[in-house]
GROMACS .gro file of C-alpha atoms in nm:
model
  270
    1SER     CA    1  23.457   5.371  10.682
    2ASN     CA    2  23.092   5.237  10.585
    3THR     CA    3  23.121   4.958  10.854
    4ARG     CA    4  22.860   4.934  11.119
    5GLN     CA    5  22.907   4.831  11.461
    6PRO     CA    6  22.656   4.569  11.615
    7GLY     CA    7  22.360   4.766  11.795
    8ILE     CA    8  22.482   5.106  11.625
    9VAL     CA    9  22.212   5.317  11.479
   10LEU     CA   10  22.284   5.589  11.208
   11LEU     CA   11  22.007   5.857  11.268
   12GLY     CA   12  21.953   6.112  11.043
   13LEU     CA   13  21.781   6.456  11.160
   14ILE     CA   14  21.645   6.610  10.847
   15PHE     CA   15  21.484   6.955  10.870
   16LYS     CA   16  21.469   7.251  10.684
   17LYS     CA   17  21.616   7.586  10.775
   18ARG     CA   18  21.563   7.890  10.541
   19GLY     CA   19  21.532   7.682  10.252
   20ALA     CA   20  21.798   7.455  10.295
   21ILE     CA   21  21.805   7.095  10.366
   22SER     CA   22  22.095   6.979  10.627
   23MET     CA   23  22.201   6.639  10.813
   24GLU     CA   24  22.321   6.577  11.147
   25LYS     CA   25  22.448   6.268  11.298
   26GLU     CA   26  22.447   6.133  11.662
   27ARG     CA   27  22.616   5.818  11.786
   28ILE     CA   28  22.277   5.614  11.910
   29VAL     CA   29  22.262   5.297  12.060
   30VAL     CA   30  22.013   5.046  12.074
   31GLU     CA   31  21.996   4.933  12.444
   32ASP     CA   32  21.685   4.715  12.391
   33LEU     CA   33  21.440   4.548  12.172
   34ARG     CA   34  21.114   4.459  12.330
   35VAL     CA   35  20.796   4.267  12.186
   36TYR     CA   36  20.437   4.237  12.396
   37PRO     CA   37  20.310   3.901  12.253
   38ILE     CA   38  19.969   3.970  12.440
   39LYS     CA   39  19.796   4.327  12.454
   40ALA     CA   40  19.778   4.476  12.816
   41VAL     CA   41  20.066   4.220  12.900
   42GLY     CA   42  20.413   4.272  12.993
   43GLY     CA   43  20.699   4.193  12.727
   44VAL     CA   44  21.009   4.053  12.700
   45SER     CA   45  21.349   4.138  12.564
   46VAL     CA   46  21.438   4.013  12.208
   47LYS     CA   47  21.742   4.011  12.018
   48SER     CA   48  21.553   4.128  11.684
   49LEU     CA   49  21.226   4.283  11.582
   50GLU     CA   50  21.071   4.115  11.297
   51LEU     CA   51  20.897   4.394  11.039
   52GLU     CA   52  20.655   4.155  10.844
   53SER     CA   53  20.399   4.244  10.582
   54LYS     CA   54  20.136   4.103  10.375
   55ARG     CA   55  19.983   4.170  10.026
   56GLY     CA   56  19.880   4.516  10.064
   57TRP     CA   57  19.969   4.582  10.408
   58ARG     CA   58  20.187   4.844  10.575
   59PRO     CA   59  20.471   4.626  10.763
   60TRP     CA   60  20.443   4.567  11.130
   61ILE     CA   61  20.618   4.410  11.409
   62ARG     CA   62  20.589   4.033  11.381
   63TYR     CA   63  20.408   3.910  11.771
   64ASP     CA   64  20.416   4.241  11.906
   65ARG     CA   65  20.048   4.294  12.052
   66ARG     CA   66  19.966   3.977  11.822
   67TRP     CA   67  19.717   3.849  12.061
   68ALA     CA   68  19.443   3.977  12.261
   69LEU     CA   69  19.218   3.890  12.550
   70CYS     CA   70  18.845   3.966  12.562
   71ASP     CA   71  18.555   3.885  12.793
   72GLU     CA   72  18.248   3.746  12.695
   73SER     CA   73  18.082   4.067  12.501
   74GLY     CA   74  18.417   4.047  12.287
   75ARG     CA   75  18.558   4.344  12.422
   76PHE     CA   76  18.933   4.381  12.498
   77ILE     CA   77  19.065   4.321  12.842
   78SER     CA   78  19.297   4.580  12.958
   79GLY     CA   79  19.419   4.742  13.289
   80ARG     CA   80  19.143   5.027  13.282
   81VAL     CA   81  18.896   4.769  13.318
   82CYS     CA   82  19.052   4.503  13.492
   83GLU     CA   83  19.336   4.548  13.730
   84GLU     CA   84  19.391   4.189  13.787
   85ILE     CA   85  19.596   4.181  13.463
   86PHE     CA   86  19.862   4.366  13.605
   87ASN     CA   87  19.923   4.037  13.775
   88VAL     CA   88  20.039   3.833  13.466
   89ASN     CA   89  20.409   3.816  13.431
   90MET     CA   90  20.538   3.708  13.129
   91GLU     CA   91  20.817   3.441  13.184
   92SER     CA   92  20.906   3.366  12.801
   93PHE     CA   93  20.857   3.396  12.457
   94VAL     CA   94  21.024   3.153  12.213
   95PRO     CA   95  20.760   3.148  11.932
   96PRO     CA   96  20.541   2.967  11.907
   97HIS     CA   97  20.528   2.885  12.286
   98LEU     CA   98  20.469   3.132  12.592
   99GLY     CA   99  20.536   3.133  12.911
  100VAL     CA  100  20.348   3.310  13.211
  101SER     CA  101  20.339   3.334  13.548
  102TRP     CA  102  20.084   3.494  13.825
  103GLY     CA  103  20.172   3.743  14.098
  104PRO     CA  104  20.475   3.886  14.286
  105GLN     CA  105  20.567   3.494  14.381
  106ARG     CA  106  20.524   3.448  13.997
  107GLU     CA  107  20.277   3.145  14.102
  108HIS     CA  108  20.083   2.912  13.848
  109ARG     CA  109  20.373   2.858  13.621
  110ALA     CA  110  20.282   2.736  13.232
  111VAL     CA  111  20.407   2.750  12.905
  112PHE     CA  112  20.173   2.742  12.608
  113LEU     CA  113  20.140   2.674  12.282
  114LEU     CA  114  20.047   3.021  12.057
  115ASP     CA  115  19.877   2.834  11.773
  116PRO     CA  116  19.523   2.773  11.784
  117PRO     CA  117  19.288   2.648  11.947
  118HIS     CA  118  19.365   2.841  12.258
  119GLU     CA  119  19.130   2.686  12.477
  120ASP     CA  120  19.459   2.603  12.740
  121LEU     CA  121  19.543   2.964  12.742
  122GLU     CA  122  19.206   3.094  12.761
  123ASP     CA  123  19.123   2.860  13.073
  124TRP     CA  124  19.468   2.971  13.260
  125PHE     CA  125  19.355   3.338  13.212
  126SER     CA  126  18.995   3.251  13.306
  127ASP     CA  127  19.080   3.072  13.634
  128ARG     CA  128  19.333   3.377  13.734
  129LEU     CA  129  19.097   3.659  13.629
  130GLY     CA  130  18.771   3.545  13.761
  131LYS     CA  131  18.567   3.558  13.434
  132ARG     CA  132  18.530   3.397  13.114
  133VAL     CA  133  18.832   3.490  12.853
  134THR     CA  134  18.860   3.416  12.483
  135VAL     CA  135  19.184   3.499  12.276
  136ARG     CA  136  19.170   3.699  11.933
  137GLU     CA  137  19.462   3.718  11.683
  138GLY     CA  138  19.591   3.961  11.461
  139SER     CA  139  19.767   4.311  11.433
  140LEU     CA  140  19.619   4.472  11.748
  141SER     CA  141  19.861   4.758  11.751
  142ASP     CA  142  19.774   5.035  12.051
  143ASP     CA  143  19.795   5.321  11.791
  144PRO     CA  144  19.655   5.295  11.455
  145ARG     CA  145  19.846   5.589  11.314
  146PHE     CA  146  20.168   5.388  11.391
  147ASN     CA  147  20.250   5.018  11.256
  148GLY     CA  148  20.645   5.051  11.358
  149PRO     CA  149  20.777   4.989  11.707
  150THR     CA  150  20.724   5.280  11.964
  151VAL     CA  151  21.079   5.405  12.052
  152CYS     CA  152  21.231   5.612  12.381
  153SER     CA  153  21.566   5.678  12.530
  154LEU     CA  154  21.713   5.480  12.822
  155GLU     CA  155  21.785   5.891  12.947
  156SER     CA  156  21.444   5.918  13.015
  157LEU     CA  157  21.349   5.588  13.147
  158GLU     CA  158  21.597   5.621  13.417
  159CYS     CA  159  21.507   5.963  13.465
  160VAL     CA  160  21.107   5.877  13.523
  161ASN     CA  161  21.250   5.572  13.780
  162GLN     CA  162  21.462   5.824  13.980
  163MET     CA  163  21.232   6.091  14.048
  164LEU     CA  164  20.935   5.897  14.071
  165GLY     CA  165  21.066   5.636  14.314
  166ILE     CA  166  20.985   5.360  14.137
  167SER     CA  167  21.163   5.102  13.915
  168ASN     CA  168  20.952   4.928  13.667
  169ALA     CA  169  20.918   5.263  13.419
  170LEU     CA  170  21.006   5.008  13.105
  171ASP     CA  171  20.697   4.769  13.259
  172ARG     CA  172  20.477   5.107  13.291
  173PHE     CA  173  20.517   5.245  12.932
  174ARG     CA  174  20.640   4.929  12.751
  175PRO     CA  175  20.827   5.081  12.457
  176ASN     CA  176  20.967   4.840  12.177
  177ILE     CA  177  21.326   4.990  12.113
  178VAL     CA  178  21.502   5.178  12.409
  179LEU     CA  179  21.825   5.387  12.284
  180SER     CA  180  22.077   5.597  12.442
  181CYS     CA  181  22.266   5.868  12.318
  182LYS     CA  182  22.652   5.829  12.334
  183THR     CA  183  22.782   6.098  12.143
  184LYS     CA  184  22.689   6.367  12.398
  185LYS     CA  185  22.532   6.379  12.732
  186ALA     CA  186  22.188   6.360  12.669
  187ASP     CA  187  21.893   6.495  12.879
  188PRO     CA  188  21.601   6.291  12.944
  189PHE     CA  189  21.318   6.289  12.676
  190TRP     CA  190  21.560   6.399  12.415
  191GLU     CA  191  21.361   6.172  12.184
  192ASP     CA  192  21.085   6.415  12.198
  193GLY     CA  193  21.301   6.653  11.965
  194LEU     CA  194  21.309   6.380  11.696
  195VAL     CA  195  20.936   6.433  11.639
  196PRO     CA  196  20.912   6.679  11.328
  197SER     CA  197  20.650   6.979  11.369
  198ASN     CA  198  20.544   6.911  11.002
  199PRO     CA  199  20.531   6.507  10.920
  200ALA     CA  200  20.623   6.639  10.564
  201LEU     CA  201  20.999   6.708  10.711
  202GLY     CA  202  21.049   6.304  10.680
  203VAL     CA  203  21.249   6.215  11.018
  204THR     CA  204  21.413   5.870  10.948
  205ILE     CA  205  21.600   5.656  11.207
  206ARG     CA  206  21.793   5.417  10.966
  207LEU     CA  207  21.870   5.096  11.140
  208PRO     CA  208  22.069   4.795  10.997
  209GLY     CA  209  21.798   4.587  10.781
  210ALA     CA  210  21.552   4.839  10.851
  211SER     CA  211  21.446   5.265  10.848
  212LEU     CA  212  21.146   5.399  11.035
  213MET     CA  213  20.984   5.707  10.962
  214ILE     CA  214  20.906   5.933  11.306
  215VAL     CA  215  20.546   6.036  11.312
  216ALA     CA  216  20.430   6.159  11.624
  217LYS     CA  217  20.470   6.112  12.015
  218CYS     CA  218  20.300   5.870  12.169
  219MET     CA  219  19.975   5.938  12.407
  220ARG     CA  220  20.057   5.636  12.668
  221CYS     CA  221  19.837   5.485  12.911
  222ILE     CA  222  19.965   5.556  13.265
  223VAL     CA  223  19.777   5.324  13.499
  224PRO     CA  224  19.892   5.379  13.839
  225VAL     CA  225  19.831   5.061  13.942
  226ARG     CA  226  20.051   4.893  13.673
  227THR     CA  227  20.333   4.623  13.764
  228GLY     CA  228  20.488   4.725  14.069
  229GLY     CA  229  20.197   4.856  14.289
  230GLU     CA  230  20.018   5.237  14.297
  231VAL     CA  231  20.206   5.567  14.286
  232GLU     CA  232  20.024   5.836  14.471
  233ASN     CA  233  19.955   6.127  14.254
  234PHE     CA  234  20.130   5.928  13.953
  235LYS     CA  235  19.993   6.157  13.702
  236ARG     CA  236  20.057   6.492  13.833
  237ARG     CA  237  20.424   6.416  13.946
  238PHE     CA  238  20.476   6.262  13.606
  239LYS     CA  239  20.356   6.586  13.454
  240GLU     CA  240  20.560   6.812  13.667
  241MET     CA  241  20.895   6.591  13.581
  242ARG     CA  242  20.853   6.641  13.246
  243ALA     CA  243  20.787   7.029  13.239
  244SER     CA  244  21.146   7.043  13.427
  245PHE     CA  245  21.322   6.935  13.121
  246PRO     CA  246  21.411   7.172  12.830
  247ALA     CA  247  21.408   6.902  12.590
  248ALA     CA  248  21.049   6.747  12.669
  249THR     CA  249  20.772   6.900  12.492
  250THR     CA  250  20.561   7.078  12.745
  251GLY     CA  251  20.199   7.025  12.795
  252ASP     CA  252  20.210   6.682  12.649
  253ALA     CA  253  20.151   6.526  13.016
  254TYR     CA  254  20.076   6.160  12.928
  255HIS     CA  255  20.329   6.153  12.625
  256PHE     CA  256  20.620   5.913  12.659
  257SER     CA  257  20.790   5.768  12.374
  258ILE     CA  258  20.766   5.821  12.005
  259GLY     CA  259  20.568   5.668  11.722
  260THR     CA  260  20.694   5.517  11.424
  261ILE     CA  261  20.567   5.381  11.065
  262CYS     CA  262  20.788   5.111  10.919
  263ILE     CA  263  20.893   5.178  10.573
  264ALA     CA  264  20.987   4.857  10.434
  265PRO     CA  265  20.991   4.493  10.598
  266GLY     CA  266  21.316   4.409  10.747
  267SER     CA  267  21.475   4.328  11.099
  268ILE     CA  268  21.598   4.512  11.370
  269CYS     CA  269  21.883   4.321  11.552
  270LEU     CA  270  22.070   4.433  11.870
   0.00000   0.00000   0.00000
């Protein structure tokens, strides 16, 4: 039957072996879809990821890293330069409205209209961060090589949480799509194996409504103080943990998730 169940991905792993091209299929389930409206701030789960484009541009994820916070010199504000930003909680996102709060007690709750001007939103962030903040709008991807969603597996997230004694791997690494493998018991970091050694081999994820071309593993910014508090020796422990799994690519201490390119506009739905 050609009927696809909701949330099921038809994943084609295309590879060359001794001159031949073969295809393997696994049953992959979309567990979660997430957008991160403000760069360097947490995200929210959504029912669909909209891949949109303008004339002459490659498609990108609508609303993902659409806005960024800048200081008075125009530099992006991130956790590397301003640890206070990890106190910002994303409470809701129903475009064009954004709900935020502050700190573990989720205080100073507010809902803002994201259409310009952004004066109220800028004032809220300026008061919380202790510096004058302005809001910049655009397509502000973490990695210019990828215009599509970042993808990781539920198995990898659960492994990081368990082995490092944390509960917030999703918040630390901020993927757009979380998959799980239902055909067989999958090892953590099985998604590393989807990345082609030669991008010309064309590894593609085909989802209802959209197709994504897998490009490379993502170099993630692992900030120890990211949501939930500092984890002692996080970088060293993360590297050792990755190296202990055969499915993980060795030597990539700070890689987590895979980057993709949107082949055409569409909508990825749960």
